Amino acid sequence: MSEILPIHAAFAAHVNDALDRLETAGTLPIDSSRKNVTVEPPRDPSHGDLSTNAAMVLAKQAKTNPRELAQALVSELGKVPTIESTEIAGPGFINLRIADAAWRDEIRVIAEQGDAYGRSAMGGGAVVNVEYVSANPTGPMHMGHCRGAVVGDALASLLEFAGHDVVREYYVNDAGGQVDVLARSVHLRYLQALGRDTGAIPEGLYPGDYLIPVGEALATELGDRFTDEPEAEWLPVFRAHSVDAMMGLIKADLALLGIHHDLFSSEAALQAAGKPEAAEVWLRKHDLVYDGVLEAPKGKAPPEDWEAVELPLFRSTKFGDDQDRPIKKSDGKWTYFGADLAYHMQKAEKADALIDIWGADHAGTVKRIKAAVAALAEGEDKTIPFDVKLVQMVQLMRDGEPLKMSKRSGNFITLAEMVEEVGKDVVRFTMLTRKPEAQMEFDFAKVVEASKDNPVFYVQYAHARVFSTLRKAAEEGLKPDIAGIDLLGSAELAMVQQAAQFPRIVEAAAQAREPHRIAFFLYDLAGAFHSYWNAGNDDPQKRFIVSQNDALTGGRLFLATQIGQVIRNGLALLGVKAVEEL
RNA sequence: GCGCCCGUAGCUCAGUCGGAUAGAGCAUCAGAUUCCUAAUCUGGAGGCCACAGGUUCGAAUCCUGUCGGGCGCACCA
C-alpha cells in the first residue's frame, strides 16, 4: 500500500479489504462476486461522503439479509482510521464519513501528481485502435464531419489517460468510384488552367472552387501532357494527385481543431497489397463466403435495373445481420464492404480492441461490419472487443432558425468556416456537452455569445480566476503554501471532494467510452469554484486572499492552484485550452 | 414494410453497468457589485421521466408493445 491512491480508489480498496476479511471469517463465501459493488458519493450529501451498496448486492450470496451483512461490514470498516463514522441506511446502504485529514491529503495528492492527476492504469497498456473522421478525400471537411472528429479525438485522449495504448487511425477511401469523379473534376480544372474553354461543369462532377488550385498545380507540374490523351492515360495520375491534395486539405482542417492522426490507412494500398483476396480465402475456408444470389431490394423504390446475379456473399446473417452481403461487385471489383472487411481484419491483427466512430447515416452498415469482426474472432478463436459509436446529426441553427444545407448546391458550411466563426475551443467543448448518440442543436448565435448559455467560457473562466487570484496575490507578496491547508474548513474541503472525483470519472468515462462525462464534470467543478468565490463578495473572510492572515491565504491559494490543476487536466482531455486570462 | 438512435421542467440537456426526496443552464420571479474580473453568485417557481404492461426489495434506467421525432435500408461510398 505504498502507492498513493486517489481518495476514491483508496476507499474502494478499503471496502474490498473489508470484504476479504469477511470471506476469511466465513461471513461471505470465498470468491464472492463483487462486480456490482460500487463505492461512490451519494447523490444527497447528507448521506455522507461515500456510500456503498455492497451489503445489498452480496446479501444473497451470503445467505443473509442486507442489514445484517451491513452490520458485519461496518464493524470491519470501523477499523480504518480515516473513516470517521459509518451508518447503515435504508435497505442496506452503508454511508461513510471521511475524516477531514483525508481530504487535505487529497490536495497534496493533486499537487504531487500534477498533470498526471486522474491518470489511470485501468487499460493495462492494451492497444486500442480508434478510427475516426475517415471522411472521403473528395473535398474539404464540412460541418457534418465535425462532431465525430471531436468525439473520436477526445475519446482517444481519454483512453490514453486511462492507461490504454491508443492508435488514432484514419481510413482513406481512395479506391472507389467517387475518386474517379474527383480525378475527372480536377482534370477539368487542369484544362482550364491551361486556357482551354471547358464550358459549364458537367452534371456529376464536383463543382467546388477548391479544385481550381489543384488543377493549376497539376498544369504547372505536368504541362500539357494530358490535355488530349484518352482518359485511361491520365486517370491514375490525376487520381493519385487529387487524393493527395484533398488529404492535404483535410489534414489542414483537422489541424484547426487540434486533431492529428497517428495512421492514415489507404484503401487503395490495402487492395494493392491483396488484403481483400486474403480475407476472401480465409472466409471461404471457414465457409463464411459462398457464391449466391441476393434477393431483390425491399426498399420503397426497387431499382429498375435490378437483376439477379451470382456474387460472392459473406454470411453476415450468421452473426445477426439482416441479409448476407456481397464482397465483390459483378464487374469483379471489391465492394466497399469487401475492402472494409479486410481493413478491419488488418486492424484487428495489431490491436486488442477496435473502436469506430461513424456518422449516424452509416447506421445501416453496423451489423455487417460487426458480423465481419465477430466472424474473425470466432475463426481465430479469440475475442476482439469492437465498438461502433454512432454520432448523431448536428442541426445547425442561427438565431433559432435551422440552417438548411445542401451539398449539391455547394451551400454547406465547412469546418474551417465554423472554426473561424466560433473558435476551436467552443466547437470542441460544445460538441462534447451532449452524449454523442443523441441529436443536438448547434446555434451559432448562442455559442458565440461568450457568456450565459455557453459552458466553455464558464469553465475557462474558473481556470482564469485561479490565475488572476495568484497574480493579485503575487502583487501583495503572497503565494500558495502547502502548510496552510490544515487551516482549511468545510467549505473548502467540499470543493476538494468535488475535484477528487476526477480520477473515478475518468475511469467511468473511459469504460463507457463517453468523453462527454468529462465535460459535465468540469462544468460542475467550475460551478463549485465560482460559488465559493462569490461567497467572498459578502464576507471578506471567505476570499482567497484574506487580509492579516497570510497562513490561511497561503492554504487557500494552494487549494485554488490545485482546483485549477484538475480543471486543466480535464480540459486537456477534451482538447480545450485552459486559459489563464480571459 | 424492416433496422438503428432518441423521447426527462416552457427551451437546450445531464442523470454513475437498477439505488435513497429526478438535477443543471437558459427563460421567468425576488435579491447580491465601495469586492481577488458580476463572463459570477444566492433564493423562489416550474416534472404523470412520451404512453401501457412486465421483471424485483427497489425502474427515468432492464424487457415487451404502442405513439412521436431523426437516420438508414444498392453490386453506391
Short mmCIF file of N, CA, C and O in Angstrom, two decimals, chain A residues 180-298:
data_model
loop_
_atom_site.label_atom_id
_atom_site.label_comp_id
_atom_site.label_asym_id
_atom_site.label_seq_id
_atom_site.Cartn_x
_atom_site.Cartn_y
_atom_site.Cartn_z
N ASP A 180 -12.65 8.52 -58.85
CA ASP A 180 -12.60 8.75 -60.30
C ASP A 180 -13.29 10.06 -60.65
O ASP A 180 -12.81 10.84 -61.48
N VAL A 181 -14.43 10.28 -60.01
CA VAL A 181 -15.17 11.54 -60.24
C VAL A 181 -14.29 12.72 -59.85
O VAL A 181 -14.21 13.72 -60.55
N LEU A 182 -13.62 12.58 -58.72
CA LEU A 182 -12.72 13.63 -58.27
C LEU A 182 -11.63 13.89 -59.31
O LEU A 182 -11.36 15.04 -59.68
N ALA A 183 -11.03 12.81 -59.80
CA ALA A 183 -9.94 12.94 -60.77
C ALA A 183 -10.42 13.63 -62.04
O ALA A 183 -9.73 14.50 -62.59
N ARG A 184 -11.63 13.29 -62.50
CA ARG A 184 -12.18 13.94 -63.70
C ARG A 184 -12.45 15.41 -63.44
O ARG A 184 -12.21 16.26 -64.30
N SER A 185 -12.93 15.69 -62.23
CA SER A 185 -13.22 17.09 -61.88
C SER A 185 -11.93 17.91 -61.87
O SER A 185 -11.91 19.06 -62.32
N VAL A 186 -10.88 17.30 -61.37
CA VAL A 186 -9.59 18.00 -61.32
C VAL A 186 -9.02 18.14 -62.74
O VAL A 186 -8.43 19.17 -63.08
N HIS A 187 -9.22 17.12 -63.56
CA HIS A 187 -8.72 17.20 -64.94
C HIS A 187 -9.34 18.39 -65.67
O HIS A 187 -8.66 19.10 -66.43
N LEU A 188 -10.62 18.61 -65.39
CA LEU A 188 -11.31 19.75 -65.99
C LEU A 188 -10.64 21.05 -65.57
O LEU A 188 -10.40 21.95 -66.39
N ARG A 189 -10.32 21.15 -64.29
CA ARG A 189 -9.66 22.35 -63.76
C ARG A 189 -8.25 22.49 -64.34
O ARG A 189 -7.75 23.61 -64.52
N TYR A 190 -7.66 21.38 -64.60
CA TYR A 190 -6.33 21.35 -65.22
C TYR A 190 -6.40 21.93 -66.62
O TYR A 190 -5.59 22.79 -67.01
N LEU A 191 -7.44 21.50 -67.37
CA LEU A 191 -7.62 22.05 -68.73
C LEU A 191 -7.87 23.55 -68.67
O LEU A 191 -7.31 24.32 -69.45
N GLN A 192 -8.69 23.96 -67.71
CA GLN A 192 -8.97 25.40 -67.56
C GLN A 192 -7.70 26.17 -67.24
O GLN A 192 -7.48 27.27 -67.77
N ALA A 193 -6.87 25.58 -66.41
CA ALA A 193 -5.63 26.26 -66.02
C ALA A 193 -4.72 26.45 -67.23
O ALA A 193 -3.91 27.37 -67.27
N LEU A 194 -4.88 25.57 -68.21
CA LEU A 194 -4.07 25.68 -69.42
C LEU A 194 -4.77 26.50 -70.49
O LEU A 194 -4.39 26.49 -71.66
N GLY A 195 -5.86 27.15 -70.10
CA GLY A 195 -6.51 28.07 -71.01
C GLY A 195 -7.56 27.45 -71.91
O GLY A 195 -8.09 28.11 -72.80
N ARG A 196 -7.91 26.19 -71.67
CA ARG A 196 -8.95 25.58 -72.50
C ARG A 196 -10.33 26.07 -72.07
O ARG A 196 -10.56 26.30 -70.89
N ASP A 197 -11.22 26.19 -73.04
CA ASP A 197 -12.59 26.53 -72.71
C ASP A 197 -13.37 25.24 -72.49
O ASP A 197 -13.63 24.49 -73.43
N THR A 198 -13.71 24.95 -71.23
CA THR A 198 -14.37 23.68 -70.92
C THR A 198 -15.88 23.84 -70.80
O THR A 198 -16.58 22.87 -70.55
N GLY A 199 -16.37 25.04 -70.93
CA GLY A 199 -17.80 25.26 -70.77
C GLY A 199 -18.22 25.07 -69.32
O GLY A 199 -17.39 25.12 -68.42
N ALA A 200 -19.51 24.85 -69.12
CA ALA A 200 -20.02 24.65 -67.76
C ALA A 200 -19.53 23.31 -67.22
O ALA A 200 -19.24 22.39 -67.99
N ILE A 201 -19.46 23.22 -65.91
CA ILE A 201 -19.05 21.96 -65.30
C ILE A 201 -20.19 20.95 -65.41
O ILE A 201 -21.30 21.22 -64.99
N PRO A 202 -19.90 19.82 -66.05
CA PRO A 202 -20.96 18.84 -66.31
C PRO A 202 -21.57 18.30 -65.02
O PRO A 202 -20.91 18.26 -63.98
N GLU A 203 -22.81 17.92 -65.11
CA GLU A 203 -23.52 17.27 -64.01
C GLU A 203 -22.73 16.04 -63.57
O GLU A 203 -22.19 15.32 -64.40
N GLY A 204 -22.63 15.83 -62.29
CA GLY A 204 -21.96 14.62 -61.82
C GLY A 204 -20.50 14.84 -61.45
O GLY A 204 -19.89 13.98 -60.83
N LEU A 205 -19.93 15.98 -61.83
CA LEU A 205 -18.57 16.29 -61.38
C LEU A 205 -18.64 17.26 -60.20
O LEU A 205 -19.64 17.95 -60.00
N TYR A 206 -17.57 17.30 -59.41
CA TYR A 206 -17.57 18.20 -58.25
C TYR A 206 -17.30 19.62 -58.72
O TYR A 206 -16.28 19.89 -59.37
N PRO A 207 -18.20 20.54 -58.40
CA PRO A 207 -18.08 21.90 -58.90
C PRO A 207 -17.23 22.84 -58.04
O PRO A 207 -16.94 23.96 -58.46
N GLY A 208 -16.82 22.38 -56.85
CA GLY A 208 -16.22 23.30 -55.88
C GLY A 208 -14.96 24.01 -56.37
O GLY A 208 -14.13 23.45 -57.06
N ASP A 209 -14.84 25.27 -55.95
CA ASP A 209 -13.68 26.09 -56.32
C ASP A 209 -12.38 25.57 -55.73
O ASP A 209 -11.30 25.90 -56.21
N TYR A 210 -12.50 24.79 -54.67
CA TYR A 210 -11.28 24.31 -54.02
C TYR A 210 -10.45 23.42 -54.94
O TYR A 210 -9.29 23.13 -54.65
N LEU A 211 -11.05 23.00 -56.06
CA LEU A 211 -10.29 22.16 -57.00
C LEU A 211 -9.47 22.99 -57.99
O LEU A 211 -8.59 22.45 -58.66
N ILE A 212 -9.77 24.28 -58.06
CA ILE A 212 -9.05 25.13 -59.02
C ILE A 212 -7.54 25.12 -58.77
O ILE A 212 -6.76 24.84 -59.68
N PRO A 213 -7.09 25.38 -57.53
CA PRO A 213 -5.64 25.36 -57.30
C PRO A 213 -5.01 23.98 -57.54
O PRO A 213 -3.84 23.91 -57.92
N VAL A 214 -5.80 22.92 -57.36
CA VAL A 214 -5.26 21.59 -57.62
C VAL A 214 -4.99 21.43 -59.11
O VAL A 214 -3.94 20.93 -59.54
N GLY A 215 -5.95 21.90 -59.93
CA GLY A 215 -5.76 21.85 -61.38
C GLY A 215 -4.59 22.71 -61.81
O GLY A 215 -3.79 22.31 -62.67
N GLU A 216 -4.48 23.87 -61.19
CA GLU A 216 -3.38 24.77 -61.55
C GLU A 216 -2.03 24.15 -61.20
O GLU A 216 -1.08 24.21 -61.99
N ALA A 217 -1.97 23.53 -60.05
CA ALA A 217 -0.71 22.91 -59.64
C ALA A 217 -0.32 21.81 -60.61
O ALA A 217 0.85 21.66 -60.98
N LEU A 218 -1.32 21.05 -61.06
CA LEU A 218 -1.03 19.97 -61.99
C LEU A 218 -0.62 20.52 -63.36
O LEU A 218 0.24 19.95 -64.04
N ALA A 219 -1.21 21.62 -63.74
CA ALA A 219 -0.84 22.24 -65.01
C ALA A 219 0.62 22.66 -64.98
O ALA A 219 1.38 22.46 -65.92
N THR A 220 1.01 23.24 -63.85
CA THR A 220 2.40 23.66 -63.69
C THR A 220 3.34 22.46 -63.70
O THR A 220 4.39 22.47 -64.35
N GLU A 221 2.92 21.43 -63.01
CA GLU A 221 3.80 20.27 -62.84
C GLU A 221 3.89 19.41 -64.10
O GLU A 221 4.96 18.93 -64.46
N LEU A 222 2.76 19.24 -64.76
CA LEU A 222 2.71 18.28 -65.88
C LEU A 222 2.72 18.94 -67.25
O LEU A 222 2.85 18.26 -68.26
N GLY A 223 2.54 20.27 -67.30
CA GLY A 223 2.42 20.91 -68.61
C GLY A 223 1.20 20.40 -69.34
O GLY A 223 0.20 20.03 -68.74
N ASP A 224 1.28 20.31 -70.69
CA ASP A 224 0.09 19.92 -71.44
C ASP A 224 0.10 18.45 -71.85
O ASP A 224 -0.52 18.05 -72.82
N ARG A 225 0.85 17.63 -71.10
CA ARG A 225 0.96 16.21 -71.45
C ARG A 225 -0.37 15.50 -71.56
O ARG A 225 -0.54 14.59 -72.36
N PHE A 226 -1.33 15.88 -70.70
CA PHE A 226 -2.57 15.10 -70.60
C PHE A 226 -3.79 15.86 -71.11
O PHE A 226 -4.90 15.61 -70.68
N THR A 227 -3.56 16.80 -72.01
CA THR A 227 -4.71 17.58 -72.48
C THR A 227 -5.59 16.79 -73.43
O THR A 227 -6.81 16.85 -73.34
N ASP A 228 -5.00 16.03 -74.33
CA ASP A 228 -5.82 15.35 -75.35
C ASP A 228 -5.69 13.84 -75.31
O ASP A 228 -6.15 13.15 -76.21
N GLU A 229 -5.06 13.36 -74.27
CA GLU A 229 -4.92 11.91 -74.13
C GLU A 229 -6.25 11.29 -73.74
O GLU A 229 -7.11 11.94 -73.17
N PRO A 230 -6.45 10.00 -74.04
CA PRO A 230 -7.65 9.32 -73.55
C PRO A 230 -7.62 9.21 -72.03
O PRO A 230 -6.56 9.21 -71.43
N GLU A 231 -8.82 9.11 -71.46
CA GLU A 231 -8.92 9.14 -70.01
C GLU A 231 -8.07 8.08 -69.32
O GLU A 231 -7.46 8.32 -68.28
N ALA A 232 -8.02 6.91 -69.93
CA ALA A 232 -7.28 5.80 -69.32
C ALA A 232 -5.82 6.18 -69.08
O ALA A 232 -5.17 5.67 -68.16
N GLU A 233 -5.29 7.11 -69.90
CA GLU A 233 -3.90 7.52 -69.74
C GLU A 233 -3.69 8.37 -68.50
O GLU A 233 -2.70 8.22 -67.78
N TRP A 234 -4.61 9.30 -68.31
CA TRP A 234 -4.36 10.28 -67.23
C TRP A 234 -5.06 9.98 -65.91
O TRP A 234 -4.68 10.49 -64.87
N LEU A 235 -6.08 9.13 -65.98
CA LEU A 235 -6.90 8.95 -64.77
C LEU A 235 -6.09 8.54 -63.53
O LEU A 235 -6.23 9.14 -62.47
N PRO A 236 -5.23 7.52 -63.66
CA PRO A 236 -4.49 7.10 -62.45
C PRO A 236 -3.61 8.23 -61.90
O PRO A 236 -3.51 8.41 -60.69
N VAL A 237 -2.99 8.97 -62.79
CA VAL A 237 -2.12 10.06 -62.37
C VAL A 237 -2.91 11.12 -61.62
O VAL A 237 -2.54 11.57 -60.53
N PHE A 238 -4.05 11.48 -62.21
CA PHE A 238 -4.87 12.53 -61.60
C PHE A 238 -5.51 12.06 -60.30
O PHE A 238 -5.71 12.83 -59.37
N ARG A 239 -5.81 10.76 -60.29
CA ARG A 239 -6.41 10.24 -59.07
C ARG A 239 -5.44 10.39 -57.90
O ARG A 239 -5.79 10.93 -56.85
N ALA A 240 -4.24 9.94 -58.10
CA ALA A 240 -3.24 9.98 -57.02
C ALA A 240 -2.98 11.42 -56.58
O ALA A 240 -2.97 11.73 -55.37
N HIS A 241 -2.79 12.31 -57.54
CA HIS A 241 -2.52 13.70 -57.19
C HIS A 241 -3.69 14.34 -56.46
O HIS A 241 -3.51 15.08 -55.49
N SER A 242 -4.88 14.04 -56.95
CA SER A 242 -6.06 14.68 -56.36
C SER A 242 -6.27 14.21 -54.92
O SER A 242 -6.59 15.02 -54.04
N VAL A 243 -6.11 12.90 -54.72
CA VAL A 243 -6.30 12.39 -53.36
C VAL A 243 -5.28 13.02 -52.42
O VAL A 243 -5.61 13.46 -51.31
N ASP A 244 -4.03 13.12 -52.87
CA ASP A 244 -3.01 13.76 -52.04
C ASP A 244 -3.42 15.18 -51.68
O ASP A 244 -3.30 15.61 -50.53
N ALA A 245 -3.89 15.89 -52.71
CA ALA A 245 -4.27 17.29 -52.47
C ALA A 245 -5.43 17.38 -51.49
O ALA A 245 -5.44 18.21 -50.58
N MET A 246 -6.42 16.48 -51.65
CA MET A 246 -7.59 16.53 -50.77
C MET A 246 -7.20 16.15 -49.34
O MET A 246 -7.70 16.74 -48.38
N MET A 247 -6.33 15.16 -49.22
CA MET A 247 -5.91 14.79 -47.88
C MET A 247 -5.14 15.95 -47.22
O MET A 247 -5.21 16.14 -46.01
N GLY A 248 -4.44 16.71 -48.05
CA GLY A 248 -3.77 17.90 -47.52
C GLY A 248 -4.78 18.88 -46.96
O GLY A 248 -4.60 19.42 -45.85
N LEU A 249 -5.87 19.09 -47.71
CA LEU A 249 -6.93 19.99 -47.23
C LEU A 249 -7.52 19.49 -45.92
O LEU A 249 -7.73 20.24 -44.97
N ILE A 250 -7.81 18.19 -45.93
CA ILE A 250 -8.47 17.60 -44.76
C ILE A 250 -7.58 17.68 -43.53
O ILE A 250 -8.03 18.04 -42.43
N LYS A 251 -6.30 17.38 -43.71
CA LYS A 251 -5.39 17.45 -42.56
C LYS A 251 -5.28 18.87 -42.03
O LYS A 251 -5.19 19.09 -40.81
N ALA A 252 -5.30 19.82 -42.95
CA ALA A 252 -5.25 21.22 -42.51
C ALA A 252 -6.51 21.57 -41.72
O ALA A 252 -6.45 22.26 -40.70
N ASP A 253 -7.66 21.08 -42.20
CA ASP A 253 -8.91 21.33 -41.48
C ASP A 253 -8.87 20.71 -40.08
O ASP A 253 -9.27 21.32 -39.10
N LEU A 254 -8.38 19.47 -40.03
CA LEU A 254 -8.33 18.78 -38.74
C LEU A 254 -7.38 19.50 -37.79
O LEU A 254 -7.63 19.58 -36.58
N ALA A 255 -6.30 20.03 -38.35
CA ALA A 255 -5.33 20.74 -37.51
C ALA A 255 -5.98 21.96 -36.85
O ALA A 255 -5.64 22.34 -35.74
N LEU A 256 -6.94 22.56 -37.55
CA LEU A 256 -7.66 23.71 -36.97
C LEU A 256 -8.37 23.31 -35.68
O LEU A 256 -8.60 24.12 -34.80
N LEU A 257 -8.76 22.05 -35.61
CA LEU A 257 -9.43 21.55 -34.41
C LEU A 257 -8.44 20.89 -33.45
O LEU A 257 -8.84 20.33 -32.44
N GLY A 258 -7.18 20.91 -33.81
CA GLY A 258 -6.17 20.29 -32.96
C GLY A 258 -6.16 18.78 -33.06
O GLY A 258 -5.76 18.09 -32.12
N ILE A 259 -6.60 18.25 -34.21
CA ILE A 259 -6.68 16.81 -34.36
C ILE A 259 -5.58 16.30 -35.28
O ILE A 259 -5.38 16.81 -36.38
N HIS A 260 -4.87 15.29 -34.78
CA HIS A 260 -3.78 14.70 -35.57
C HIS A 260 -3.86 13.19 -35.44
O HIS A 260 -3.84 12.66 -34.33
N HIS A 261 -3.93 12.49 -36.55
CA HIS A 261 -3.99 11.03 -36.51
C HIS A 261 -2.57 10.44 -36.53
O HIS A 261 -1.64 11.04 -37.05
N ASP A 262 -2.47 9.23 -35.96
CA ASP A 262 -1.19 8.53 -35.99
C ASP A 262 -1.00 7.80 -37.32
O ASP A 262 0.12 7.58 -37.76
N LEU A 263 -2.11 7.40 -37.89
CA LEU A 263 -2.01 6.47 -39.01
C LEU A 263 -3.10 6.76 -40.04
O LEU A 263 -4.27 6.87 -39.69
N PHE A 264 -2.68 6.90 -41.28
CA PHE A 264 -3.63 7.02 -42.37
C PHE A 264 -3.54 5.75 -43.21
O PHE A 264 -2.50 5.47 -43.80
N SER A 265 -4.62 4.99 -43.23
CA SER A 265 -4.59 3.74 -43.99
C SER A 265 -5.36 3.92 -45.29
O SER A 265 -6.51 4.31 -45.29
N SER A 266 -4.68 3.61 -46.39
CA SER A 266 -5.27 3.80 -47.70
C SER A 266 -5.99 2.54 -48.17
O SER A 266 -5.44 1.44 -48.13
N GLU A 267 -7.23 2.73 -48.62
CA GLU A 267 -7.98 1.61 -49.16
C GLU A 267 -7.30 1.07 -50.42
O GLU A 267 -7.22 -0.14 -50.63
N ALA A 268 -6.80 1.98 -51.25
CA ALA A 268 -6.13 1.54 -52.48
C ALA A 268 -4.89 0.70 -52.16
O ALA A 268 -4.64 -0.33 -52.79
N ALA A 269 -4.14 1.15 -51.15
CA ALA A 269 -2.94 0.40 -50.77
C ALA A 269 -3.32 -0.97 -50.22
O ALA A 269 -2.64 -1.97 -50.48
N LEU A 270 -4.41 -0.99 -49.48
CA LEU A 270 -4.90 -2.25 -48.92
C LEU A 270 -5.22 -3.24 -50.04
O LEU A 270 -4.87 -4.42 -49.98
N GLN A 271 -5.86 -2.71 -51.06
CA GLN A 271 -6.21 -3.57 -52.19
C GLN A 271 -4.97 -3.98 -52.98
O GLN A 271 -4.85 -5.12 -53.41
N ALA A 272 -4.05 -3.04 -53.16
CA ALA A 272 -2.83 -3.35 -53.90
C ALA A 272 -2.04 -4.44 -53.18
O ALA A 272 -1.35 -5.25 -53.81
N ALA A 273 -2.16 -4.48 -51.87
CA ALA A 273 -1.43 -5.47 -51.09
C ALA A 273 -2.15 -6.82 -51.05
O ALA A 273 -1.68 -7.76 -50.42
N GLY A 274 -3.31 -6.87 -51.70
CA GLY A 274 -4.02 -8.14 -51.77
C GLY A 274 -4.74 -8.56 -50.51
O GLY A 274 -5.07 -9.74 -50.34
N LYS A 275 -5.01 -7.61 -49.64
CA LYS A 275 -5.67 -7.95 -48.38
C LYS A 275 -7.09 -8.49 -48.57
O LYS A 275 -7.47 -9.46 -47.90
N PRO A 276 -7.89 -7.89 -49.45
CA PRO A 276 -9.23 -8.45 -49.62
C PRO A 276 -9.20 -9.88 -50.14
O PRO A 276 -9.99 -10.72 -49.69
N GLU A 277 -8.28 -10.18 -51.05
CA GLU A 277 -8.16 -11.55 -51.56
C GLU A 277 -7.85 -12.51 -50.41
O GLU A 277 -8.44 -13.59 -50.30
N ALA A 278 -6.90 -12.09 -49.58
CA ALA A 278 -6.52 -12.95 -48.46
C ALA A 278 -7.71 -13.17 -47.53
O ALA A 278 -7.95 -14.28 -47.05
N ALA A 279 -8.47 -12.10 -47.32
CA ALA A 279 -9.65 -12.22 -46.45
C ALA A 279 -10.65 -13.19 -47.07
O ALA A 279 -11.22 -14.03 -46.37
N GLU A 280 -10.83 -13.08 -48.38
CA GLU A 280 -11.79 -13.96 -49.04
C GLU A 280 -11.38 -15.43 -48.90
O GLU A 280 -12.20 -16.30 -48.61
N VAL A 281 -10.10 -15.69 -49.11
CA VAL A 281 -9.60 -17.06 -48.99
C VAL A 281 -9.88 -17.61 -47.59
O VAL A 281 -10.40 -18.71 -47.41
N TRP A 282 -9.56 -16.78 -46.60
CA TRP A 282 -9.75 -17.19 -45.21
C TRP A 282 -11.23 -17.46 -44.94
O TRP A 282 -11.60 -18.45 -44.32
N LEU A 283 -12.08 -16.57 -45.44
CA LEU A 283 -13.52 -16.70 -45.18
C LEU A 283 -14.10 -17.91 -45.88
O LEU A 283 -14.95 -18.62 -45.34
N ARG A 284 -13.64 -18.16 -47.12
CA ARG A 284 -14.15 -19.34 -47.83
C ARG A 284 -13.73 -20.61 -47.10
O ARG A 284 -14.47 -21.58 -47.02
N LYS A 285 -12.51 -20.59 -46.58
CA LYS A 285 -12.02 -21.76 -45.85
C LYS A 285 -12.91 -22.05 -44.65
O LYS A 285 -13.12 -23.21 -44.28
N HIS A 286 -13.43 -21.00 -44.03
CA HIS A 286 -14.30 -21.18 -42.88
C HIS A 286 -15.78 -21.21 -43.27
O HIS A 286 -16.64 -21.03 -42.41
N ASP A 287 -16.04 -21.38 -44.56
CA ASP A 287 -17.42 -21.43 -45.07
C ASP A 287 -18.21 -20.19 -44.65
O ASP A 287 -19.37 -20.27 -44.27
N LEU A 288 -17.56 -19.04 -44.71
CA LEU A 288 -18.26 -17.80 -44.36
C LEU A 288 -18.51 -16.95 -45.60
O LEU A 288 -19.17 -15.92 -45.54
N VAL A 289 -17.93 -17.38 -46.72
CA VAL A 289 -18.25 -16.74 -48.00
C VAL A 289 -18.67 -17.83 -48.97
O VAL A 289 -18.07 -18.90 -49.02
N TYR A 290 -19.75 -17.56 -49.70
CA TYR A 290 -20.25 -18.51 -50.69
C TYR A 290 -20.74 -17.72 -51.89
O TYR A 290 -20.95 -16.50 -51.80
N ASP A 291 -20.91 -18.38 -53.03
CA ASP A 291 -21.46 -17.70 -54.19
C ASP A 291 -22.96 -17.85 -54.18
O ASP A 291 -23.49 -18.96 -54.14
N GLY A 292 -23.67 -16.74 -54.22
CA GLY A 292 -25.12 -16.79 -54.14
C GLY A 292 -25.76 -15.59 -54.80
O GLY A 292 -25.08 -14.71 -55.31
N VAL A 293 -27.08 -15.61 -54.78
CA VAL A 293 -27.84 -14.55 -55.43
C VAL A 293 -28.63 -13.79 -54.36
O VAL A 293 -29.28 -14.40 -53.52
N LEU A 294 -28.55 -12.49 -54.43
CA LEU A 294 -29.27 -11.66 -53.47
C LEU A 294 -30.74 -11.55 -53.84
O LEU A 294 -31.11 -11.58 -55.00
N GLU A 295 -31.57 -11.38 -52.80
CA GLU A 295 -32.97 -11.08 -53.07
C GLU A 295 -33.09 -9.65 -53.57
O GLU A 295 -32.23 -8.82 -53.32
N ALA A 296 -34.21 -9.40 -54.25
CA ALA A 296 -34.45 -8.04 -54.72
C ALA A 296 -34.59 -7.12 -53.52
O ALA A 296 -35.13 -7.51 -52.49
N PRO A 297 -34.09 -5.89 -53.62
CA PRO A 297 -34.20 -4.95 -52.52
C PRO A 297 -35.66 -4.73 -52.12
O PRO A 297 -36.54 -4.68 -52.96
N LYS A 298 -35.88 -4.57 -50.82
CA LYS A 298 -37.25 -4.43 -50.33
C LYS A 298 -37.60 -2.98 -50.04
O LYS A 298 -38.64 -2.69 -49.48
#
